[in-house]
mmCIF file of C-alpha atoms in Angstrom:
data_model
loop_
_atom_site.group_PDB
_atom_site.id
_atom_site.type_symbol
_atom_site.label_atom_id
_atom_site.label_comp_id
_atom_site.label_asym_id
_atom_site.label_seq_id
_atom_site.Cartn_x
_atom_site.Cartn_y
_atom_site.Cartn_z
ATOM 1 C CA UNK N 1 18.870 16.814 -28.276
ATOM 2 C CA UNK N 2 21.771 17.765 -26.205
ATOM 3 C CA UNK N 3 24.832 16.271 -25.296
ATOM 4 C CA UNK N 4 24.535 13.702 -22.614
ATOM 5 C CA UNK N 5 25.314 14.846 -19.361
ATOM 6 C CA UNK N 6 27.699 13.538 -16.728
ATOM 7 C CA UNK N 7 26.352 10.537 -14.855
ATOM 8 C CA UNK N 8 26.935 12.639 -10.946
ATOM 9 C CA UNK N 9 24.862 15.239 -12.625
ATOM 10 C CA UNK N 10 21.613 13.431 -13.266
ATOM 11 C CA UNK N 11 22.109 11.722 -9.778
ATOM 12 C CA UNK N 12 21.794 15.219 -8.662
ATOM 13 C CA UNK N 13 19.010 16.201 -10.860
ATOM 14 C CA UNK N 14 16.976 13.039 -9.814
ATOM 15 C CA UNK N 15 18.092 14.306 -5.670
ATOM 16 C CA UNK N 16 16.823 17.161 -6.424
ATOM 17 C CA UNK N 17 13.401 16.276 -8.427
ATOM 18 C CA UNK N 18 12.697 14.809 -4.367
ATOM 19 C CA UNK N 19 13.034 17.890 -2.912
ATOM 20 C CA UNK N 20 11.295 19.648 -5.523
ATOM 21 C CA UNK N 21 8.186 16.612 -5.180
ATOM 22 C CA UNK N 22 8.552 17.106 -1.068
ATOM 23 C CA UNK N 23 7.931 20.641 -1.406
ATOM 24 C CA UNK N 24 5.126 20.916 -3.860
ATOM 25 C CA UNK N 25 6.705 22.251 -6.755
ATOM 26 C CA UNK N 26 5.176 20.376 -9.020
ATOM 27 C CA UNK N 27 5.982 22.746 -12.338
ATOM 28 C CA UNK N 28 9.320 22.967 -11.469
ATOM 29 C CA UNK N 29 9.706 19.373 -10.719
ATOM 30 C CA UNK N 30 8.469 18.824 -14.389
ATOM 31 C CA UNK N 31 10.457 21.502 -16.041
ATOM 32 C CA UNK N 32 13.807 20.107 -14.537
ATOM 33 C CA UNK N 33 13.183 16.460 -15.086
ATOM 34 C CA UNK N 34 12.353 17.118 -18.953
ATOM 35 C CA UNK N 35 15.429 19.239 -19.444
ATOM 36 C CA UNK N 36 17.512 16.523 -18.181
ATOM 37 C CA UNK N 37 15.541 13.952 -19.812
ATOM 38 C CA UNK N 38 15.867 15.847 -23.298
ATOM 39 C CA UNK N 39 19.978 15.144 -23.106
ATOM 40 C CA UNK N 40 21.344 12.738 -25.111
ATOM 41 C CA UNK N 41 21.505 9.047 -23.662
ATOM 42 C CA UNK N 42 24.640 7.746 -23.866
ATOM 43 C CA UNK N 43 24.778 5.477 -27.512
ATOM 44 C CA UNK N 44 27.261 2.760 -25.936
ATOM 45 C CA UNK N 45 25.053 0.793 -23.052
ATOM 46 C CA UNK N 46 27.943 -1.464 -23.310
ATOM 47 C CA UNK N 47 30.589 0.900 -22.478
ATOM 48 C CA UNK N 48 28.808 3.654 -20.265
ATOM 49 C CA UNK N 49 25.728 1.317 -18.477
ATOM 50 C CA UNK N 50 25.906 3.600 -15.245
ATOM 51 C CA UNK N 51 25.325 6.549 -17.485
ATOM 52 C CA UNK N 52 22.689 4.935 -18.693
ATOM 53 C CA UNK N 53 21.416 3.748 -15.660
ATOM 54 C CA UNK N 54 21.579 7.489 -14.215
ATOM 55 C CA UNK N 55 19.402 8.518 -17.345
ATOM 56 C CA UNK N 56 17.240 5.900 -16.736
ATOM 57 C CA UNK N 57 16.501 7.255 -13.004
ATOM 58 C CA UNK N 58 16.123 10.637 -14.240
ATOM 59 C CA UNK N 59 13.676 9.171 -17.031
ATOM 60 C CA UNK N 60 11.521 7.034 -14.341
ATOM 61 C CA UNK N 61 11.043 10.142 -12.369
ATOM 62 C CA UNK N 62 9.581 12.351 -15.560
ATOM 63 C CA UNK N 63 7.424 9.685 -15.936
ATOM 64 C CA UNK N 64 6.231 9.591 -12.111
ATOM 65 C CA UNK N 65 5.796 13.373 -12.221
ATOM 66 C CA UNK N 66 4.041 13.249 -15.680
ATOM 67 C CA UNK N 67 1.259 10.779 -14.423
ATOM 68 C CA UNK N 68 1.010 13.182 -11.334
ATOM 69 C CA UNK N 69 -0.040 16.166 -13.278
ATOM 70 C CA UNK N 70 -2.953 13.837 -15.543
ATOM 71 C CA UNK N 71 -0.245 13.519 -18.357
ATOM 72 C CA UNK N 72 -0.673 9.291 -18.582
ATOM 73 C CA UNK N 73 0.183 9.297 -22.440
ATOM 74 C CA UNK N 74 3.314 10.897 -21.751
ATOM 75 C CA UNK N 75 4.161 9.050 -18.379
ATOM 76 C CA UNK N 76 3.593 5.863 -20.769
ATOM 77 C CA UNK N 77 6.230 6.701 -23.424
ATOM 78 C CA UNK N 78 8.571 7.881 -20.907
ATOM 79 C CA UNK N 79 7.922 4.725 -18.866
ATOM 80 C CA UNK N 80 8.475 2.438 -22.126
ATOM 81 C CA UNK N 81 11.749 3.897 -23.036
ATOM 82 C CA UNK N 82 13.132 3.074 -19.571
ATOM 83 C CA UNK N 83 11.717 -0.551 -19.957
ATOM 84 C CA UNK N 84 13.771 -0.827 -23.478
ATOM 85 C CA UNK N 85 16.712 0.330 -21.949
ATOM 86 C CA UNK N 86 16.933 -1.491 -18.907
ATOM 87 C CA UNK N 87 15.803 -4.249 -20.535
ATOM 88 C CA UNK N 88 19.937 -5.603 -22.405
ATOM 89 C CA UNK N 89 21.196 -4.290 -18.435
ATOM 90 C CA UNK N 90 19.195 -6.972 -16.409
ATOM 91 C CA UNK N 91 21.412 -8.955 -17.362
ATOM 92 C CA UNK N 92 25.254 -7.692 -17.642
ATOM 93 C CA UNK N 93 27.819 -9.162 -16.126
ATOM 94 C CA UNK N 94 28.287 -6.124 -13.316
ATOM 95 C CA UNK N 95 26.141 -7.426 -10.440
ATOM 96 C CA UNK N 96 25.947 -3.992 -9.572
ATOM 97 C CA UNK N 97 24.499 -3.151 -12.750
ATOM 98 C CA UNK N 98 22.479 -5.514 -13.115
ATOM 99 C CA UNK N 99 20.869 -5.418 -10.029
ATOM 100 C CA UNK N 100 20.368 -1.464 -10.475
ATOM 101 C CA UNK N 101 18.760 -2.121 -13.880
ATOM 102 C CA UNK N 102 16.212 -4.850 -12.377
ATOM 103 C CA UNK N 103 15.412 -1.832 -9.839
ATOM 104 C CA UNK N 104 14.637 0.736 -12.458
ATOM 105 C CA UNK N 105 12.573 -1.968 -14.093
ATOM 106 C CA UNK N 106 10.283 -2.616 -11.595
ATOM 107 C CA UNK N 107 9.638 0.963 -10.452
ATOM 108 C CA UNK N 108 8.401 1.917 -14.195
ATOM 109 C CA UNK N 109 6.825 -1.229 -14.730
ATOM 110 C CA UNK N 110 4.618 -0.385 -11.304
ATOM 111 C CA UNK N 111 4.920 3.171 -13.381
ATOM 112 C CA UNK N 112 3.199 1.840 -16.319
ATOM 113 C CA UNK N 113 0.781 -0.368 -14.140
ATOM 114 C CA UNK N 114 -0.501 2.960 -12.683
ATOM 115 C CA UNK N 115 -0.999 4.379 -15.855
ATOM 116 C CA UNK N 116 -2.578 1.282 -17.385
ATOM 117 C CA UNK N 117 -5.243 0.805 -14.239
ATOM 118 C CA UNK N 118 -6.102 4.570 -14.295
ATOM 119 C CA UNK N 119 -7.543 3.991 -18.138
ATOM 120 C CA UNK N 120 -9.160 0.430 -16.898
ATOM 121 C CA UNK N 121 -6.860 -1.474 -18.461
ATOM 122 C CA UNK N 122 -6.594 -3.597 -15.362
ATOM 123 C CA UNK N 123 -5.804 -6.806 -17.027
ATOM 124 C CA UNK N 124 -2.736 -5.009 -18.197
ATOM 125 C CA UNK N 125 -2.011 -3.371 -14.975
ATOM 126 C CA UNK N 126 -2.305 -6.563 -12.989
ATOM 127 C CA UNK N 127 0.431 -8.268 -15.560
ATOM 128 C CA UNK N 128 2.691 -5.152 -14.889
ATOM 129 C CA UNK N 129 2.438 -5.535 -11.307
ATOM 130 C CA UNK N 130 3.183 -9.219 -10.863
ATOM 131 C CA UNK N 131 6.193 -8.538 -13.618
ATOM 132 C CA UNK N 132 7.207 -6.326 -10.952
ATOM 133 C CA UNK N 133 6.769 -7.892 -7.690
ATOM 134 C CA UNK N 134 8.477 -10.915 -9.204
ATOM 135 C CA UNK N 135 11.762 -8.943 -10.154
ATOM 136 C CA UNK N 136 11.480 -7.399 -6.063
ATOM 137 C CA UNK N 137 11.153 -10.979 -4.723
ATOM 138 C CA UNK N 138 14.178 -12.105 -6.792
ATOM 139 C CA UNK N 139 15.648 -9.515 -5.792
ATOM 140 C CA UNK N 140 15.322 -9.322 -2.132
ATOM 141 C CA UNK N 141 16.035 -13.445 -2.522
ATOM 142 C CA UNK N 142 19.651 -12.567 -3.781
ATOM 143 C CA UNK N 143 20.348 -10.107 -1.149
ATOM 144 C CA UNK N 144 18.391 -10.991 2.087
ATOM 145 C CA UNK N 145 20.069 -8.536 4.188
ATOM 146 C CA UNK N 146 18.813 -5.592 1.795
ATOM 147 C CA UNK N 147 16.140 -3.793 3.724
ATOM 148 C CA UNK N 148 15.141 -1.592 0.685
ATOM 149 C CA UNK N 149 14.749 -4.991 -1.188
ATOM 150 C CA UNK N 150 12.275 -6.280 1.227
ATOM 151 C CA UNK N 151 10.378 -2.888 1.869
ATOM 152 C CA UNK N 152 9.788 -2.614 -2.433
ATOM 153 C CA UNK N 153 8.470 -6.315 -1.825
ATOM 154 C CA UNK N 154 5.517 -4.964 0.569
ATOM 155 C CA UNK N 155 4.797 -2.104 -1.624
ATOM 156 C CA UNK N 156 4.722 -4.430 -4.300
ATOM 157 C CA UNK N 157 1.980 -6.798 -2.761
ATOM 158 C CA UNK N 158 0.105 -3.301 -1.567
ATOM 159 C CA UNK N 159 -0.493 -3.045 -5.665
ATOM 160 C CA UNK N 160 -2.090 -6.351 -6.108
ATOM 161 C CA UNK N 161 -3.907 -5.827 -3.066
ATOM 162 C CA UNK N 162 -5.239 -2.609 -4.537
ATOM 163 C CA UNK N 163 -6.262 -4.434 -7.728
ATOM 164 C CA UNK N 164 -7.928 -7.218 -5.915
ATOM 165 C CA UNK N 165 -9.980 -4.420 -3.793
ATOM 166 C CA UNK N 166 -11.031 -3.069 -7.241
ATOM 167 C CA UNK N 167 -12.451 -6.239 -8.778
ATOM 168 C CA UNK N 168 -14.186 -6.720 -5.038
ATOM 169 C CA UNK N 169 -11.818 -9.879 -4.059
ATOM 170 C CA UNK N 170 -11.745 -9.217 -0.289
ATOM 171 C CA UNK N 171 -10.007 -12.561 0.132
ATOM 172 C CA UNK N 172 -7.408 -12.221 -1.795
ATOM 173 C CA UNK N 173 -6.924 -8.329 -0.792
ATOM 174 C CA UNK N 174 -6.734 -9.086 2.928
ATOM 175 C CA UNK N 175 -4.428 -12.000 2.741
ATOM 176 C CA UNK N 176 -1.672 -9.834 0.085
ATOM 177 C CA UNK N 177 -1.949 -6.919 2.969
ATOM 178 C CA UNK N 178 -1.398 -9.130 5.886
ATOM 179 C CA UNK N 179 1.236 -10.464 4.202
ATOM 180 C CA UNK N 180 3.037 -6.800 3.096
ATOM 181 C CA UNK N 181 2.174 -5.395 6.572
ATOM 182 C CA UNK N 182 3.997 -8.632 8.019
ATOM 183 C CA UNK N 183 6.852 -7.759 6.148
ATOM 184 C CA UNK N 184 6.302 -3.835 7.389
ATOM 185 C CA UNK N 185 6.501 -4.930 10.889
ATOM 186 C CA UNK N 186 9.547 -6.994 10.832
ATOM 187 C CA UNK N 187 11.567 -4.263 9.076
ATOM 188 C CA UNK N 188 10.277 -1.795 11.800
ATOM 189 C CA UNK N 189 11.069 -4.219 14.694
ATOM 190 C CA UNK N 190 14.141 -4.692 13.484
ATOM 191 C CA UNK N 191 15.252 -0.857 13.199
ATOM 192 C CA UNK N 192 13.040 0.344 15.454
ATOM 193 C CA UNK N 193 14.540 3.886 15.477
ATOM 194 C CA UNK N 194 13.481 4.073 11.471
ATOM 195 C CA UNK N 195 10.983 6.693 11.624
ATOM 196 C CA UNK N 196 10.509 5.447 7.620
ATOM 197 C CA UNK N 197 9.780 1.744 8.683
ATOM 198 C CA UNK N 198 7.797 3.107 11.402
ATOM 199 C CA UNK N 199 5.651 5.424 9.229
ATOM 200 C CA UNK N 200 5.378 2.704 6.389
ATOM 201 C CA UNK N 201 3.251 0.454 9.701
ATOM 202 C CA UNK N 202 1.034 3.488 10.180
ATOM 203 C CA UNK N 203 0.257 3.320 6.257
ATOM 204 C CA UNK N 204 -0.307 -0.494 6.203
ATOM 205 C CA UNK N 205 -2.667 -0.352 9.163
ATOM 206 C CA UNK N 206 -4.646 2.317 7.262
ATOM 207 C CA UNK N 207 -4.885 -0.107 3.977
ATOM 208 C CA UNK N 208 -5.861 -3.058 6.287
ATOM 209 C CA UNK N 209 -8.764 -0.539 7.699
ATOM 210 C CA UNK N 210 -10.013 0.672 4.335
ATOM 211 C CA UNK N 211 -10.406 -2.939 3.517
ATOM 212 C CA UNK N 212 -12.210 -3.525 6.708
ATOM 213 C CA UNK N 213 -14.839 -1.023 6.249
ATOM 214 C CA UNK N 214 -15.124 -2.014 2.563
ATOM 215 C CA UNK N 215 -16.175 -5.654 4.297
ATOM 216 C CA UNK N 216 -18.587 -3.405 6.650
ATOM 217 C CA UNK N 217 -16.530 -4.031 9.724
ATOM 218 C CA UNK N 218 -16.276 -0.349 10.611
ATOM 219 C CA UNK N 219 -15.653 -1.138 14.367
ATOM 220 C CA UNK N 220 -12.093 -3.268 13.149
ATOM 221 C CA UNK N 221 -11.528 0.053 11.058
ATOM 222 C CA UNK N 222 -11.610 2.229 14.095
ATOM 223 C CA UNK N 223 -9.220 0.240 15.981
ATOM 224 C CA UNK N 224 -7.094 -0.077 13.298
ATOM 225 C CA UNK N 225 -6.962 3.662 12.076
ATOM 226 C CA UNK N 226 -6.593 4.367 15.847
ATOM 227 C CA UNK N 227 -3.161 2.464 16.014
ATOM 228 C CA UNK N 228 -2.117 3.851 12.979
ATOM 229 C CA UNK N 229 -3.135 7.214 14.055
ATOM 230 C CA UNK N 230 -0.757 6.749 17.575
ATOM 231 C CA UNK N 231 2.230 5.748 15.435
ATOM 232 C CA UNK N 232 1.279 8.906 13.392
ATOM 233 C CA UNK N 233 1.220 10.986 16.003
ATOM 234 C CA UNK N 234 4.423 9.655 17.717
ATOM 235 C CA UNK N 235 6.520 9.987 14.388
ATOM 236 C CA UNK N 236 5.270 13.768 14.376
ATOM 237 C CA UNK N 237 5.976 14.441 17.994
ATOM 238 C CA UNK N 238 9.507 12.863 17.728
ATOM 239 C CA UNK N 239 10.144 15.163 14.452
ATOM 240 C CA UNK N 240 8.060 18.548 14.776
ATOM 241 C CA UNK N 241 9.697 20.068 12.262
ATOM 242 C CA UNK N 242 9.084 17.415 9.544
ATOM 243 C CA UNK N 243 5.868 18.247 7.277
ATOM 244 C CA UNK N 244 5.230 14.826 5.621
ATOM 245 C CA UNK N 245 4.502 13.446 9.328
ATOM 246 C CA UNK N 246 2.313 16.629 10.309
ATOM 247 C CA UNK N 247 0.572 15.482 6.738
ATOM 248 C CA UNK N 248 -0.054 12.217 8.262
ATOM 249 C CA UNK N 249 -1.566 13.200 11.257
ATOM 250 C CA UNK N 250 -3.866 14.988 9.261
ATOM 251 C CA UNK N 251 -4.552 13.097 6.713
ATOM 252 C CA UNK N 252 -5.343 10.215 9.947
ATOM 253 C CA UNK N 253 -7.680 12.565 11.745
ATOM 254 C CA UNK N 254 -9.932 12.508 8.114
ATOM 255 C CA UNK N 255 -10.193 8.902 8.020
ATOM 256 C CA UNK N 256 -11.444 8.685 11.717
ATOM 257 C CA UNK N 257 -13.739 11.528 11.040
ATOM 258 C CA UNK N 258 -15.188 9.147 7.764
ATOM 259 C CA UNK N 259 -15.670 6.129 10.365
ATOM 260 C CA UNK N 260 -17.458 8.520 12.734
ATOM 261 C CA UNK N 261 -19.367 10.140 9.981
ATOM 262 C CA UNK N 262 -19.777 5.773 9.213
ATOM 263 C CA UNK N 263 -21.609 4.976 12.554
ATOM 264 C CA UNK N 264 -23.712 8.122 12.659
ATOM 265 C CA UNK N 265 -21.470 10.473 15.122
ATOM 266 C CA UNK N 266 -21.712 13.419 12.847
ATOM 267 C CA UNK N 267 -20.537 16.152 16.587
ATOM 268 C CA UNK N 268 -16.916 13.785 16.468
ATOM 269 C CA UNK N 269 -16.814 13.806 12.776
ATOM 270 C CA UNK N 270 -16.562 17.343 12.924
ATOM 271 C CA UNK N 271 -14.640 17.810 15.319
ATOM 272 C CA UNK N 272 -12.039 15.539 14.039
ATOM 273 C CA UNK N 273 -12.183 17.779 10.248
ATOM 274 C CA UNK N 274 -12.034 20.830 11.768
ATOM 275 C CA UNK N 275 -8.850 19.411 13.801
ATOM 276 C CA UNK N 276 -7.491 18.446 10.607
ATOM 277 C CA UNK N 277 -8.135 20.964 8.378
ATOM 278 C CA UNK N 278 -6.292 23.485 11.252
ATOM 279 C CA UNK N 279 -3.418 21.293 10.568
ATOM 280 C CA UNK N 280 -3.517 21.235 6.497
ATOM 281 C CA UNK N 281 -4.251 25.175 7.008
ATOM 282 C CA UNK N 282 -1.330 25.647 9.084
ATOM 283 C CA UNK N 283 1.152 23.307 6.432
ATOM 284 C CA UNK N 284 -0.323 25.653 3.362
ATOM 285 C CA UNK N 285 0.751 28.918 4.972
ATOM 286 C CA UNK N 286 4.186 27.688 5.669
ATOM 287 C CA UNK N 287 4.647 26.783 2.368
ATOM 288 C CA UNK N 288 2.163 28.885 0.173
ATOM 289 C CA UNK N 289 3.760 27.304 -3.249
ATOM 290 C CA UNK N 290 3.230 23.783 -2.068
ATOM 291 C CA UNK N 291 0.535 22.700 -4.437
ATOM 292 C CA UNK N 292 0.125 19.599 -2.418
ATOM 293 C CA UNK N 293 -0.840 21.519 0.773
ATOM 294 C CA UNK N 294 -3.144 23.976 -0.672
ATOM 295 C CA UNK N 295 -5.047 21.259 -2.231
ATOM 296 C CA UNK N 296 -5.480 19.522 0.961
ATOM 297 C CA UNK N 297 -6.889 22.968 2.125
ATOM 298 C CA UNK N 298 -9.243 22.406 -0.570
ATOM 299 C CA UNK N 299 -10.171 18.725 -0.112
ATOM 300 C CA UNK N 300 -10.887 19.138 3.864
ATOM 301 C CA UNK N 301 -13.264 22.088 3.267
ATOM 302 C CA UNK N 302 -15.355 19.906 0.921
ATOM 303 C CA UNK N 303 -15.767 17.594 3.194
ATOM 304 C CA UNK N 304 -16.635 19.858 6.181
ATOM 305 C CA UNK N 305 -19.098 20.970 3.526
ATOM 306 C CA UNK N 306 -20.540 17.506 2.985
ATOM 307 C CA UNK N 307 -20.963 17.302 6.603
ATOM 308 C CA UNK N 308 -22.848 20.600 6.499
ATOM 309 C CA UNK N 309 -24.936 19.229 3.929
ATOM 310 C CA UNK N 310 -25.408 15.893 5.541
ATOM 311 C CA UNK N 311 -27.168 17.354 8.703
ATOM 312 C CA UNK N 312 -29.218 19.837 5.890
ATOM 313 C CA UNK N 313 -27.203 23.121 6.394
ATOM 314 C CA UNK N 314 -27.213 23.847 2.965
ATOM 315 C CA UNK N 315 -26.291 27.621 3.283
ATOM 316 C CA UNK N 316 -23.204 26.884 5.418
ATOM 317 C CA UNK N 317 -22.611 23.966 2.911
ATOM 318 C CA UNK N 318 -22.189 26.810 0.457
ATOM 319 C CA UNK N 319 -20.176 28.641 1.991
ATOM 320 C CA UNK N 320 -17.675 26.031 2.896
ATOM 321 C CA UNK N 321 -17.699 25.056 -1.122
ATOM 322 C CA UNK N 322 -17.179 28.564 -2.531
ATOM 323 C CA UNK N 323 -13.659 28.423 -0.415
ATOM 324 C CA UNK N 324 -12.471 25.488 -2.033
ATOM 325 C CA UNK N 325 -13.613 26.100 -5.540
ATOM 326 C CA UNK N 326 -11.109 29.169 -5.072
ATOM 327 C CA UNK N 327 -8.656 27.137 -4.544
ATOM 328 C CA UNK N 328 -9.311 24.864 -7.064
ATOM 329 C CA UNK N 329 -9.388 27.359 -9.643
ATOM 330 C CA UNK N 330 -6.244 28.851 -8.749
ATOM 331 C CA UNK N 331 -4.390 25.478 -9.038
ATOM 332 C CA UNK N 332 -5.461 24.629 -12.261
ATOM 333 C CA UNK N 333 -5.101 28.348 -14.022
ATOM 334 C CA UNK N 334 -1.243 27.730 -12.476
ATOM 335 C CA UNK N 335 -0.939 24.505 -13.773
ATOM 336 C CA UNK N 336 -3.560 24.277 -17.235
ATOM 337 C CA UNK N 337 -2.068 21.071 -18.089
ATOM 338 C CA UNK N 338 -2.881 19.232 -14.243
ATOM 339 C CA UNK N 339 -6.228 17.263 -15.549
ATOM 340 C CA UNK N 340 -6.494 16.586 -11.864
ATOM 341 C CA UNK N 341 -6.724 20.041 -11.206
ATOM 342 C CA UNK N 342 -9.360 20.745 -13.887
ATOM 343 C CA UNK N 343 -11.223 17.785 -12.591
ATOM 344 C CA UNK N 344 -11.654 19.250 -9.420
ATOM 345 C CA UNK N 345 -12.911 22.368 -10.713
ATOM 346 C CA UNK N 346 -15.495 20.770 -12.392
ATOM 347 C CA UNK N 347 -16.680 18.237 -9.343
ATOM 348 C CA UNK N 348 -16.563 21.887 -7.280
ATOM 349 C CA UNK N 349 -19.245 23.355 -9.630
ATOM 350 C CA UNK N 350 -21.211 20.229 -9.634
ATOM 351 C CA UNK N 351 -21.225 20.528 -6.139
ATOM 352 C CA UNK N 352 -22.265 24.230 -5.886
ATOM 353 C CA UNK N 353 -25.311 23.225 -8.246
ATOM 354 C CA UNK N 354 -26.322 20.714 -5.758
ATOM 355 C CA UNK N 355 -26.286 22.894 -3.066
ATOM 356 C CA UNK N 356 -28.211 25.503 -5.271
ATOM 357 C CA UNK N 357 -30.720 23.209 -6.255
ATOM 358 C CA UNK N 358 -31.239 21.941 -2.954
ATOM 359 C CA UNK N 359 -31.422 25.253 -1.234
ATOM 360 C CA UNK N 360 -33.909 26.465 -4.208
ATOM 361 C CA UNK N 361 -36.031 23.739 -3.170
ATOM 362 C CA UNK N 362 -36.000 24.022 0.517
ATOM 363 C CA UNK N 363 -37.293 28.138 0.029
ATOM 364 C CA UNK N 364 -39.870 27.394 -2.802
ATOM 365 C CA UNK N 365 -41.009 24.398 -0.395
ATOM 366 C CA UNK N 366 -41.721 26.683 2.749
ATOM 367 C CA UNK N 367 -43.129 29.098 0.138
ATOM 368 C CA UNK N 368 -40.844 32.131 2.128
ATOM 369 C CA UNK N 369 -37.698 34.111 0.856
ATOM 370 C CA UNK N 370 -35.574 33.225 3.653
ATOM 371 C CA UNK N 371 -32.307 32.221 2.935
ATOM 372 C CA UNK N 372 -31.359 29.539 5.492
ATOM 373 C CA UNK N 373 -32.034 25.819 6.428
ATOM 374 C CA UNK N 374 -32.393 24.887 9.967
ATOM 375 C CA UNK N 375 -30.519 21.954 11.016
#
């Protein structure tokens, strides 16, 4: 292990580990976070707690990028070393510090929640999450004026929300949304030119709709995902040049196309996927290395395949599928260690076996060799 390195350099490694995320460079963004990570902490908390504090950051975000790639028992020992070392800072005598190591707490404790609900451990996960949303609230309670405080409080609830979807508790779900999206609304009214308040609305209306259709009120979906898709839509207009909105707009067009695919309107449905995959298509050639985009290349021609093979045109189906298994292939031969990656290489051949199956059936039953399926 190295010697530790100055505390403005790992600010600037952990700056530059977003810009790395933002872009889709998801090996590099590993490969710079562990080298940093490797250095040696500081041994004197006492005497060098920002240092440690900096570490800690640059730790937290290993651990984040870690968990991306399908690497949960690493994200979990990463996570657990920043929870030790924050631990003694919670409560130093430097509000400053102190306050920074509550932060740091409650990001990799939401970390480690993650980590614990993607194994089923959601007993665990739900602990981890309250832990967390408790140190926000006490937080945001000390220093009322502190917007970020208040916006990590509504991401906070969105957690428990999650978990209460997952154990079917609609109740409780809708009222801890309600209650982050109320908090998502005041921020944005207040700072109305904050295209990040404004953007973290749009996401809240699209977690109140999920929940709706969940419930089976698809027609409160719609309206929601409609509002959510305006504000989407706006935030890319006002910033054309900004990817993670063009994303959104996307990524908005999808979810109408599900609730149109939902209430039988399989002519919109497509035309809203094809809208959107023109969109992810257009965001992966820009930026060829951005893992993120090419996979959401990937993802929209499955489900333009689905829709093939919903209205039983299995060949076109295929076709659609053999595209995206391409894809998937290349991102996981870049990236071996990405289990998400390899999991969606082996969903794309289950997939293809369908569709071979089903076409094999459909020729053997009209007793012909032709190679198509009306639809």
């Amino acid at each position: 292990m190295t010697q530790s390195l100055p505390q403005g350099t790992l600010h600037a490694i952990a700056s530059l580990s977003d810009v790395a995320h933002r872009v889709g460079r998801q090996t590099q963004l590993v490969t710079l976070l562990e080298n940093a990570a490797h250095t040696r902490a500081p041994d004197q908390i006492s005497s060098e707690p920002g240092q440690v504090l900096a570490h800690c950051e640059v730790l937290y975000r290993l651990g984040a990028a870690l968990a991306e790639r399908g690497r949960r028992t690493d994200a979990e020992q990463v996570y657990a070393q920043v929870l030790q070392t924050t631990e003694p800072l919670c409560t130093h005598p430097e509000p400053t510090v102190a306050l920074t190591a509550q932060e740091l707490r409650a990001v990799a404790l939401i970390g480690a929640g993650d980590v614990d609900l993607a194994w089923g451990r959601t007993g665990r996960a739900r602990d981890r999450y309250q832990h967390a949303l408790a140190l926000r609230e006490a937080l945001a309670a000390a220093e009322p004026e502190n917007t970020t405080y208040r916006r990590d409080v509504a991401l906070g609830l969105d957690r428990l929300a999650d978990l209460a979807v997952a154990r079917g508790d609609v109740v409780v779900a809708r009222d801890l949304f309600e209650r982050s999206q109320e908090l998502r609304e005041a921020l944005a009214a207040a700072e109305p030119e904050n295209t990040t308040y404004r953007r973290d609305v749009a996401l809240g209306l699209t977690r109140l709709a999920d929940l709706a259709v969940a419930r089976g009120d698809v027609a409160v979906a719609r309206d929601l995902v409609e509002r959510s898709q305006q504000l989407r839509e706006a935030l890319a207009a006002a910033e054309p040049e900004n990817t993670t909105y063009r994303r959104g707009v996307a990524l908005g067009l999808t979810r109408l196309a599900d609730l149109a695919v939902a209430r039988g309107d399989v002519v919109v449905a497509r035309d809203l996927l094809e809208r959107s995959q023109k969109l992810s298509e257009a965001l992966a050639a820009a930026e060829p290395e951005n893992t993120t985009y090419r996979r959401d290349v990937a993802l929209g021609l499955t489900r333009l395949a689905d829709l093939a093979a919903a209205r039983g045109d299995v060949v076109v189906a295929r076709e659609l599928l053999a595209r995206p298994q391409k894809l998937s292939e290349a991102l996981a031969a870049a990236e071996p260690e990405n289990t998400t990656y390899r999991r969606g290489v082996a969903l794309g051949l289950t997939r293809l076996a369908d569709l071979a199956a089903a076409l094999s059936e459909s020729v053997g039953g009209r007793g012909t060799g032709e190679h198509h399926v009306p639809a």
